[in-house]
Short mmCIF file of C-alpha atoms and ligand atoms in Angstrom, two decimals:
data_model
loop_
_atom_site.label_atom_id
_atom_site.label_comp_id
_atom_site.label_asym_id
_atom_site.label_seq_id
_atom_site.Cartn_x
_atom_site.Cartn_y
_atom_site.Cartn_z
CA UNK A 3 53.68 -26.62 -45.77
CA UNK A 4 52.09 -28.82 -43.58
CA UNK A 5 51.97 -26.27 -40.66
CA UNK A 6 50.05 -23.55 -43.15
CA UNK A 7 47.45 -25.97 -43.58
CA UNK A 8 47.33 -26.49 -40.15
CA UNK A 9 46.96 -22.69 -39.53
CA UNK A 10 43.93 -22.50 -41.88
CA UNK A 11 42.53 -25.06 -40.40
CA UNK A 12 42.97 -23.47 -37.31
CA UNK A 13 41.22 -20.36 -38.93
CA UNK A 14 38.37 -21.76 -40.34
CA UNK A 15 37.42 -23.53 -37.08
CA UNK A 16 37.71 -20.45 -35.24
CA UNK A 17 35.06 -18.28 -37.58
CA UNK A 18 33.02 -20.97 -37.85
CA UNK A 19 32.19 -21.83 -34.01
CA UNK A 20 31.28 -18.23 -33.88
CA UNK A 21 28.81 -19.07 -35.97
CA UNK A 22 27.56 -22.09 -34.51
CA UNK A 23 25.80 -23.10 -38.23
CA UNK A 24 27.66 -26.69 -38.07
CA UNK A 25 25.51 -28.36 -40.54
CA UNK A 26 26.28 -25.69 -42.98
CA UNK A 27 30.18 -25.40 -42.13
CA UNK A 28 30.56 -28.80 -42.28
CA UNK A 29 31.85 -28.27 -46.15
CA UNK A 30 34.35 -26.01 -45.15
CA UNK A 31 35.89 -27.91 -42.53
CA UNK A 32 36.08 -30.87 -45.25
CA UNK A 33 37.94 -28.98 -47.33
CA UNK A 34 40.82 -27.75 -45.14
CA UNK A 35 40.92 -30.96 -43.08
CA UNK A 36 41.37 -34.11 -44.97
CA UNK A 37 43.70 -33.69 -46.82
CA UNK A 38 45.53 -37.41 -47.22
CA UNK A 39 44.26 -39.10 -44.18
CA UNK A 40 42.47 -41.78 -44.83
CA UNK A 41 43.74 -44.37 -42.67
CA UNK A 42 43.33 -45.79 -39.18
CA UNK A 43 46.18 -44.65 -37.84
CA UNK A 44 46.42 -41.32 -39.38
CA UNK A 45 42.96 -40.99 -37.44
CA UNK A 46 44.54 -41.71 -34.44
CA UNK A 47 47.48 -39.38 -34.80
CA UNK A 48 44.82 -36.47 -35.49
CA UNK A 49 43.04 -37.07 -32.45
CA UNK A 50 45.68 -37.50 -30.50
CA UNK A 51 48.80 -34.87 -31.25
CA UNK A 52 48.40 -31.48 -29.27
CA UNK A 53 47.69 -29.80 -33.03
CA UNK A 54 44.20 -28.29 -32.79
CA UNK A 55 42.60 -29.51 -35.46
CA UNK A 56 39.55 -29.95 -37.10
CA UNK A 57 39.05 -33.28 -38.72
CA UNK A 58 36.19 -34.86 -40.72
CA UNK A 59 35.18 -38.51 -41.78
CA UNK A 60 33.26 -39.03 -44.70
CA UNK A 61 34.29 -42.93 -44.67
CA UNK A 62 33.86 -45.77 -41.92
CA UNK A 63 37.51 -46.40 -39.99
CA UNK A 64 37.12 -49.78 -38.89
CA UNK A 65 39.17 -50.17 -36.09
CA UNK A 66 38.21 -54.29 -35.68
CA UNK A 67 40.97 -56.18 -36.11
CA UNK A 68 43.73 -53.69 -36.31
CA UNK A 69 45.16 -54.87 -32.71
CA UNK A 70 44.58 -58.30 -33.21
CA UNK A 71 42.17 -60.45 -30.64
CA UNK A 72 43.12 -62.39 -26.94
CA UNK A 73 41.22 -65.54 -25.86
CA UNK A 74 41.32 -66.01 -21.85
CA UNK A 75 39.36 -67.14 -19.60
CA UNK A 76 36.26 -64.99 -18.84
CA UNK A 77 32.85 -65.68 -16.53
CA UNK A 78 29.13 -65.49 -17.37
CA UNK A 79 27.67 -63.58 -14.77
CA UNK A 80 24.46 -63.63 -16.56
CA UNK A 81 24.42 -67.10 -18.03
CA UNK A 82 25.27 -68.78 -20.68
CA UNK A 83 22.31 -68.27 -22.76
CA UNK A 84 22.80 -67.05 -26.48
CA UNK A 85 21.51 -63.48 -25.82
CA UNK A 86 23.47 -63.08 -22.71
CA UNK A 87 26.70 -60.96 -22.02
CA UNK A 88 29.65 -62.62 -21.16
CA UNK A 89 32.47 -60.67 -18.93
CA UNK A 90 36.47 -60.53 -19.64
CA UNK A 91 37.98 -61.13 -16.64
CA UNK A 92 39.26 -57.66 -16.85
CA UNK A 93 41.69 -56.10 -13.72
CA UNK A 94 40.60 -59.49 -12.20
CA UNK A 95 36.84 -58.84 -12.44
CA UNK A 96 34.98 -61.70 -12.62
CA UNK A 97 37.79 -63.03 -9.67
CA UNK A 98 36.61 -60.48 -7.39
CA UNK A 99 33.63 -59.69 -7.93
CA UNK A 100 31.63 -62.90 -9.83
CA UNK A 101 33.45 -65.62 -8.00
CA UNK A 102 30.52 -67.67 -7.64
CA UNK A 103 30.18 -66.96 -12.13
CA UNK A 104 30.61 -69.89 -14.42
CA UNK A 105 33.92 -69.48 -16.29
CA UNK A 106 33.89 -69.26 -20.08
CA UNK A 107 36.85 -68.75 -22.78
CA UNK A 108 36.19 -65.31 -24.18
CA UNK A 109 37.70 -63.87 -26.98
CA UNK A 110 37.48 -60.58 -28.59
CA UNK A 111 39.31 -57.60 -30.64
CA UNK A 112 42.14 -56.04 -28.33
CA UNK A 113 41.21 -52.00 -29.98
CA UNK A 114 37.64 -52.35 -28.86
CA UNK A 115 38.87 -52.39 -25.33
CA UNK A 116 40.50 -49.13 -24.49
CA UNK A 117 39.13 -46.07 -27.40
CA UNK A 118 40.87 -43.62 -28.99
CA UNK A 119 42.89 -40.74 -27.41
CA UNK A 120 41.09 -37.23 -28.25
CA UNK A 121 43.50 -34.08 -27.10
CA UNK A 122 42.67 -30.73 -26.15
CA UNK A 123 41.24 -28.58 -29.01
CA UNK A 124 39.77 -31.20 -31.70
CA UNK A 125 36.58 -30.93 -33.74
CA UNK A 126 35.90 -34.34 -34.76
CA UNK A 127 32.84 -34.59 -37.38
CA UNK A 128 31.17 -36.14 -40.00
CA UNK A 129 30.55 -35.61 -43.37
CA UNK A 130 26.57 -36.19 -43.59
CA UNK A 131 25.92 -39.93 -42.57
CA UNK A 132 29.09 -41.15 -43.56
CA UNK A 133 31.53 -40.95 -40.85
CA UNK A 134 31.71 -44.08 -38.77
CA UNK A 135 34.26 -45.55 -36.09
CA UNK A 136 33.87 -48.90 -35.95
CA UNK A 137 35.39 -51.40 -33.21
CA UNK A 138 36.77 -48.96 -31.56
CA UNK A 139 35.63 -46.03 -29.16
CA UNK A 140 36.83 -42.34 -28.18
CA UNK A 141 38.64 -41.57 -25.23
CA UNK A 142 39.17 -37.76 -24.17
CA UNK A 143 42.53 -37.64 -22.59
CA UNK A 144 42.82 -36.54 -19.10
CA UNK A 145 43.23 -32.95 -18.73
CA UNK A 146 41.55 -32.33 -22.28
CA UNK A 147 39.71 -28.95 -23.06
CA UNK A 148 37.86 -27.78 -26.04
CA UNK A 149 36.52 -30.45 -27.91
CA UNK A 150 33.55 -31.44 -30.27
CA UNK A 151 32.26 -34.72 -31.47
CA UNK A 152 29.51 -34.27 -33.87
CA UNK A 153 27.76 -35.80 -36.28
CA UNK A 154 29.16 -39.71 -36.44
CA UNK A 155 28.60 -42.97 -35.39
CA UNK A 156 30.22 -44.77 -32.98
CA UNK A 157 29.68 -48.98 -33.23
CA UNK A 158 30.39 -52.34 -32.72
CA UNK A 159 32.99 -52.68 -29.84
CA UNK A 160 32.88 -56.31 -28.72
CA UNK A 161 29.44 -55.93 -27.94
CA UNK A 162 29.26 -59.54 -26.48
CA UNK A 163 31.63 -58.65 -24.05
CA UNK A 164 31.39 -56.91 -20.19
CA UNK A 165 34.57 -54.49 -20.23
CA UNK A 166 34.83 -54.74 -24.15
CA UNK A 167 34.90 -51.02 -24.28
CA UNK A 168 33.07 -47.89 -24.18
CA UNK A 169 32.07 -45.82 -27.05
CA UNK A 170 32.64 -42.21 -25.21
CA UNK A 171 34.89 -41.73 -22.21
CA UNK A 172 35.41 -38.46 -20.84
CA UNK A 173 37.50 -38.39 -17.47
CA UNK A 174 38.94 -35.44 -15.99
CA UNK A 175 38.22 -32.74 -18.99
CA UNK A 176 36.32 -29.41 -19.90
CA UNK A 177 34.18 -27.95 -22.68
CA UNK A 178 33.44 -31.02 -24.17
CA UNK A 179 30.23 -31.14 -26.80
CA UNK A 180 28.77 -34.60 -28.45
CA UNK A 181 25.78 -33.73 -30.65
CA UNK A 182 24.43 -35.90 -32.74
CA UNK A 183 26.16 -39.07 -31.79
CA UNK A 184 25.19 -42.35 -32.20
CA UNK A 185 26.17 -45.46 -30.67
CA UNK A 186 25.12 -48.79 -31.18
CA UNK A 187 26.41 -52.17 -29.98
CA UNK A 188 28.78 -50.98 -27.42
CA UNK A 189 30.17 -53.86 -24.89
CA UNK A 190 30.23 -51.81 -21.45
CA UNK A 191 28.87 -47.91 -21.82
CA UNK A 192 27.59 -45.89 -24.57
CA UNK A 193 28.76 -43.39 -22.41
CA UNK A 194 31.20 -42.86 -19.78
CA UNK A 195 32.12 -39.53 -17.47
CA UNK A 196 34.32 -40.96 -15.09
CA UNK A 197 35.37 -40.12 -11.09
CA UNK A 198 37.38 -36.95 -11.58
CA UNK A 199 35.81 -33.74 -12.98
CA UNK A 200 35.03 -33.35 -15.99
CA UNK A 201 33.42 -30.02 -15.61
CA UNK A 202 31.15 -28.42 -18.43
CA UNK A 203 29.76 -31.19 -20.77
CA UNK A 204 26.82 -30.86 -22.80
CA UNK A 205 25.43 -33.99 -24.43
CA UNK A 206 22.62 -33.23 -27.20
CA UNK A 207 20.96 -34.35 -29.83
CA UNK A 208 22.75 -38.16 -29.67
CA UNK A 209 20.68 -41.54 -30.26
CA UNK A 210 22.13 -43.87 -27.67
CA UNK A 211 20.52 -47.18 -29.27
CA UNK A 212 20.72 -50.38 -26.98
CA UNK A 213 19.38 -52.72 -29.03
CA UNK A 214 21.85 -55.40 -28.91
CA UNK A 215 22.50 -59.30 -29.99
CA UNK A 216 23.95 -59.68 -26.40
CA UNK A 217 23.13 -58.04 -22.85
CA UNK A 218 23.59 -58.44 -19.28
CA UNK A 219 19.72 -58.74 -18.99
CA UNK A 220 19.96 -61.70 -21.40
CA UNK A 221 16.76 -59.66 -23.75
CA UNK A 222 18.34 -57.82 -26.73
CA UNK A 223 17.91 -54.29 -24.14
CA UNK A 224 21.90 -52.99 -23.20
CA UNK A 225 21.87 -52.39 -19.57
CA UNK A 226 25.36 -50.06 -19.46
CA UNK A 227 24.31 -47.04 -21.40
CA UNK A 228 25.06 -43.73 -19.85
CA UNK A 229 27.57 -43.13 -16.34
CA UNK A 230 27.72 -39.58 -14.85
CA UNK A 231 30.05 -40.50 -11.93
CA UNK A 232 32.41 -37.03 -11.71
CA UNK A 233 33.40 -35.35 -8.99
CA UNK A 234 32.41 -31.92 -9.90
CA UNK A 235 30.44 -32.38 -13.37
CA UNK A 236 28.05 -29.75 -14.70
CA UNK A 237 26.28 -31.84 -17.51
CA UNK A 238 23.71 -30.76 -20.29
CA UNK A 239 21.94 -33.98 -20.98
CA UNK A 240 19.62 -32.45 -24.31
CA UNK A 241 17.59 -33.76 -26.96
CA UNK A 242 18.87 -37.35 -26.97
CA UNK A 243 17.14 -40.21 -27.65
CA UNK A 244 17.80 -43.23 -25.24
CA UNK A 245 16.47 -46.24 -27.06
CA UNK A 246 16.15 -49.95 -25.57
CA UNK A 247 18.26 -49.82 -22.50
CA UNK A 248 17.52 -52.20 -19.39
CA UNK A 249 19.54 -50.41 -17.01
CA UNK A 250 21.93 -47.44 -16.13
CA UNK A 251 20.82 -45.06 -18.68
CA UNK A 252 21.80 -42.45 -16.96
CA UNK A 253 23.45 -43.47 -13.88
CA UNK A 254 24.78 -40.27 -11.58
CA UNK A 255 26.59 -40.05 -8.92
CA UNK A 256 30.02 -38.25 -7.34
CA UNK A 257 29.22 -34.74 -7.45
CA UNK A 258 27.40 -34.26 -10.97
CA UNK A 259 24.71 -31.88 -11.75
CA UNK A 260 22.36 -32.90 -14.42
CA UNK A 261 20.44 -31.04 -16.84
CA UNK A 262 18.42 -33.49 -18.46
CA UNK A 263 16.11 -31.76 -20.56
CA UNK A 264 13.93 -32.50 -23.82
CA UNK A 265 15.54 -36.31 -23.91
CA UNK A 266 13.26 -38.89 -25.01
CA UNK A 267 13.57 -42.26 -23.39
CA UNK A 268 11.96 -44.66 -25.29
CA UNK A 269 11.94 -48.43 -24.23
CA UNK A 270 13.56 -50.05 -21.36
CA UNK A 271 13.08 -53.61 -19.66
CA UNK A 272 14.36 -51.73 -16.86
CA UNK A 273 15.38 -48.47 -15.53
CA UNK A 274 16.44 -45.46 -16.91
CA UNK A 275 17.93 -43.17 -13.76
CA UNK A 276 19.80 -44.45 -10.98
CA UNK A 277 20.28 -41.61 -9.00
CA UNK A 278 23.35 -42.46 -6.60
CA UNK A 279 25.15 -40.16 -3.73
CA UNK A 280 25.95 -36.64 -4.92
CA UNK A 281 23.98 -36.88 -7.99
CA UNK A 282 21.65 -33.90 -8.43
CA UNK A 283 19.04 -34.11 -11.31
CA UNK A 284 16.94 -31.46 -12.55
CA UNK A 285 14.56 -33.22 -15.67
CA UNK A 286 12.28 -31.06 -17.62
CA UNK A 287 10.41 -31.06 -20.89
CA UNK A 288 11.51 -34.95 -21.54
CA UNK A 289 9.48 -37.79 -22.64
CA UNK A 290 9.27 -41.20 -21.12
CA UNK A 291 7.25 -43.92 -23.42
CA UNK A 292 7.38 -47.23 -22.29
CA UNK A 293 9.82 -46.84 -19.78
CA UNK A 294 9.10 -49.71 -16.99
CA UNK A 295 11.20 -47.58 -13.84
CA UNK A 296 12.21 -44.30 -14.74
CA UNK A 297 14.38 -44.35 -11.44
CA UNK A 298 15.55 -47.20 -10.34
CA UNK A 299 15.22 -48.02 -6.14
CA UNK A 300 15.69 -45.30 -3.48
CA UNK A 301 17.05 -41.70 -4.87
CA UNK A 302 20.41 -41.41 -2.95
CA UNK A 303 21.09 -37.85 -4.32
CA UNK A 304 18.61 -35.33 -5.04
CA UNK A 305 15.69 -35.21 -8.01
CA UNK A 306 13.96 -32.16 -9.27
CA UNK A 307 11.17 -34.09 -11.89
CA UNK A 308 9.27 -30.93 -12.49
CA UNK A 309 5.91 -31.63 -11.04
CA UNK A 310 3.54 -28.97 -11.86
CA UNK A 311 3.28 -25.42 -13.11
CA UNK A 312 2.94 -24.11 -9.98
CA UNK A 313 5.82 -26.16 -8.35
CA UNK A 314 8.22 -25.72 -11.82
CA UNK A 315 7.97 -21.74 -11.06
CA UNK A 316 11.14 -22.37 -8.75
CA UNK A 317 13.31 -22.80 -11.22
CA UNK A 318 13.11 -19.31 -12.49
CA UNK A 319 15.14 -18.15 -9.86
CA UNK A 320 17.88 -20.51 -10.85
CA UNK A 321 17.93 -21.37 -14.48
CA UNK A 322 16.00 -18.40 -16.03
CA UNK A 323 12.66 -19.72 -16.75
CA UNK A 324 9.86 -21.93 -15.71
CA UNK A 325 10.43 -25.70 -15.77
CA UNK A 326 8.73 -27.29 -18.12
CA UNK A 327 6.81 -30.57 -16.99
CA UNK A 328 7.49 -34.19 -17.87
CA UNK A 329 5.69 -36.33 -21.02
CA UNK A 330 4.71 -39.96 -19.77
CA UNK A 331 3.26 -43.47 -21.72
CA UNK A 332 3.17 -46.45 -20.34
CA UNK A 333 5.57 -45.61 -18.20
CA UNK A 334 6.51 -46.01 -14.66
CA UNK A 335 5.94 -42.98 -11.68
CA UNK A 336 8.99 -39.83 -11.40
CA UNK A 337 8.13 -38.17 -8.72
CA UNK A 338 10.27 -35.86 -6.66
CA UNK A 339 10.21 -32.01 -5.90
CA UNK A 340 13.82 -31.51 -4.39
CA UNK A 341 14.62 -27.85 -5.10
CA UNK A 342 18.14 -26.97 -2.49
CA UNK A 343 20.87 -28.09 -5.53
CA UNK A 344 18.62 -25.82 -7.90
CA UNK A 345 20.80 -23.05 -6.69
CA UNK A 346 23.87 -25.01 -8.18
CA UNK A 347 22.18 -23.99 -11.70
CA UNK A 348 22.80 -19.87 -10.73
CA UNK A 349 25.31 -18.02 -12.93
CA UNK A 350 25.96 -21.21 -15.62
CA UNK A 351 25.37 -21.42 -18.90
CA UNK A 352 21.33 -23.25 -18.77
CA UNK A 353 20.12 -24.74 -21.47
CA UNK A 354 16.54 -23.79 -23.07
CA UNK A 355 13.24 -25.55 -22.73
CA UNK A 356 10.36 -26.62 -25.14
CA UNK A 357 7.62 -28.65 -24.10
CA UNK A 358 8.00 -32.21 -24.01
CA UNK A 359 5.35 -32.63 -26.58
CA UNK A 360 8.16 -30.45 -28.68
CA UNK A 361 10.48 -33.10 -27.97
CA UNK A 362 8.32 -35.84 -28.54
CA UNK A 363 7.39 -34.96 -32.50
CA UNK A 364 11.23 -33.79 -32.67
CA UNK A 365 13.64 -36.25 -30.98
CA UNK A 366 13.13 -39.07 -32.49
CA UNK A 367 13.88 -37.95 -36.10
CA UNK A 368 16.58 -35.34 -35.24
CA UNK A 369 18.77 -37.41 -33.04
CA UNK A 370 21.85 -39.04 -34.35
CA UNK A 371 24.24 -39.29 -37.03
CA UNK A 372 22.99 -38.03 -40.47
CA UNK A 373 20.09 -35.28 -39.10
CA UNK A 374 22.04 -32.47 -39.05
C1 NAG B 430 41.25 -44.39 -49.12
O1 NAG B 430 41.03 -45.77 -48.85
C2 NAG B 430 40.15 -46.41 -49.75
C3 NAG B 430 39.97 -47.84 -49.30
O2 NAG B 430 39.66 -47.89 -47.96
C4 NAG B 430 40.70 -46.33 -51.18
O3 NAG B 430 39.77 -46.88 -52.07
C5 NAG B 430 40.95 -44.87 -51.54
O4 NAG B 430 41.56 -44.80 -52.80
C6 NAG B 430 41.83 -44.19 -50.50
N1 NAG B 430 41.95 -42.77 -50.81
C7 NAG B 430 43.12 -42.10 -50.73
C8 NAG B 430 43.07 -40.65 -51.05
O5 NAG B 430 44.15 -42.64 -50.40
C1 NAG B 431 26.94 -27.44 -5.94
O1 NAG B 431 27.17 -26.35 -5.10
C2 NAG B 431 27.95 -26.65 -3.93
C3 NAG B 431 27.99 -25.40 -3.06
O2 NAG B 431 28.55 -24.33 -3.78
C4 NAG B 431 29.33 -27.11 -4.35
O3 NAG B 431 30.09 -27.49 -3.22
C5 NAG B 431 29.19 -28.31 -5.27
O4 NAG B 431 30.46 -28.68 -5.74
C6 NAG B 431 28.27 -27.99 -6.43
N1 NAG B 431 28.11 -29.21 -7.19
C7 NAG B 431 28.07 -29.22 -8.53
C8 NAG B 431 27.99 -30.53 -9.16
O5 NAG B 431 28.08 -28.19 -9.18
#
């Protein structure tokens, strides 16, 4: 019995991704999917059996307390004051790398700090606004394939805490869509590609929202919001907005190309990019509004900003159409015309363009849980 319903799961998911009309599917999937689970740990054995499956929340799963809490000893890297992070001494952290930190007892929930296996093949969404995981992120299992994330909220993993937990990880993977994610109150990142390959990833339509009681920068701003560190990553960064951040937001490195395209960075104390070895960054069509440093020190990798008409022709060549220029308030100079990784763009899947004044009027009220 339970393997029939499994099957027309299975067939409902496949018609509808032909279709692409999530919003609208959404009821269907509801239907065949929830069918008795309604727990935390039913949750987690969804996610994480080698079923596909497509499963939908239409409740918040608090995850909080469900593993209990550990008090150690921790440091304060950034202080003790009220609005600052403080770090768990995790894999000997604040030993080897903040020796000179005060120590400080921390304690927080145990779930928040590793998130929840996702396998191969799993369409994880919301019902409207109401599907929330709370305390406890999601953590695509190496080797995963197939998978989409859309349209729930992701919040409150021991957001006082350094190495409390990340609200996505993706390490080692493929074909893996988040759209229309949002994240809030996260301890370490919003989001996390790690040092293997995690091949084709597009990220769209998400509101990564820093604004947080506690940060390493001490000022309400989250400084670890998005990490593009794989070593052979083709990433769609599209339509998000990346709200309040002081730092890292995103950081790329390894071997990652990154497509960041109609995103609208609103806010930061700090930086947004931070452009390390082997990171290679075409941005187009995006907005930045009161952005301090859009990239932070000297660009180790490469940067294609997207200049000028004339210059943005280039891109045809490689991605199919003209590059469309940057949107800028208040915010600080992005400047670079490096065009030799643009070739890395031939042949692949590229995302479209619309003007950043597009994503300007759009972003902002499109991004996130509850817009679809
Ligand atoms: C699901 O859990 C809620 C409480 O969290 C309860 O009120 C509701 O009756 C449960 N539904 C089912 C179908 O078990
Ligand atoms: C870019 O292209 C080069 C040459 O084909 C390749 O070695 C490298 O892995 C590519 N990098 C990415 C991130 O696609």
């Amino acid at each position: 019995m339970k393997c029939q319903i499994l099957l027309l799961a299975l067939a409902i998911y496949v018609r509808s991704i032909s279709a692409v009309g999530v919003s609208g599917a959404a009821e269907g999937f509801a239907k065949g999917v929830t069918g008795g689970g309604n727990t935390t740990a039913e949750l987690v054995s969804y996610l994480g059996d080698s079923s596909p499956r497509v499963i939908v929340l239409s409740k918040t799963f608090d995850f909080t307390s469900t593993e209990g809490t550990t008090t150690a000893t921790g440091c304060a890297p950034w202080g003790t004051g009220s609005s600052c992070q403080l770090a768990i001494n995790q894999n000997s952290w604040c030993d080897n790398y903040q020796a000179s930190a005060a120590k400080v007892s921390v304690s927080y929930y145990n779930a928040g700090v590793l998130g929840i296996t996702v396998n191969s093949d799993k369409t994880l969404i919301g019902s409207g606004s109401s599907g929330v995981i709370k305390g406890k992120g999601l953590r695509i299992v190496s080797g995963a394939s197939n998978i989409i994330i859309q349209n729930i909220a992701i919040t409150d993993i021991n957001e006082k805490y350094v190495w409390g937990g990340d609200a996505l990880t993706i390490n080692n993977a493929d074909m893996v869509w988040i759209d229309h994610v949002t994240t809030a109150r996260i301890g370490r990142q919003h989001l996390v590609l790690g040092t293997d390959a995690s091949k084709r990833v597009t990220i769209s339509n998400n509101y990564f929202n820093g604004v947080s009681s506690y940060s390493a920068t001490c000022n309400s701003y989250a400084y670890w919001g998005i990490y593009f560190a794989g070593s052979s990553d083709l990433i769609t960064l599209k339509g998000n907005y990346i709200y309040h951040f002081s730092g890292r937001s995103p950081k790329v490195q390894g071997n990652t190309l990154l497509h960041a395209v109609n995103n609208y960075w609103y806010d930061s104390t700090g930086h947004a990019f931070e452009i390390g070895s082997g990171g290679y960054v075409l941005a187009e069509g995006n907005v930045f509004q009161n952005i301090a440093t859009i990239v932070d020190g000297t660009v180790e990798g490469q940067l294609f900003t997207s200049p000028d008409a004339t210059t943005n022709k280039v891109c045809s060549t490689y991605l199919g159409h003209v590059c469309q220029v940057n949107g800028f308030g208040s915010s600080g100079s992005f400047s670079q015309s490096d065009t030799s990784f643009l070739v890395n763009f031939s042949g692949k899947n590229v995302a479209s363009a619309d003007t950043y004044s597009v994503a300007k009027s759009s972003v902002p009220s499109n991004a996130g849980v509850g817009k679809l």
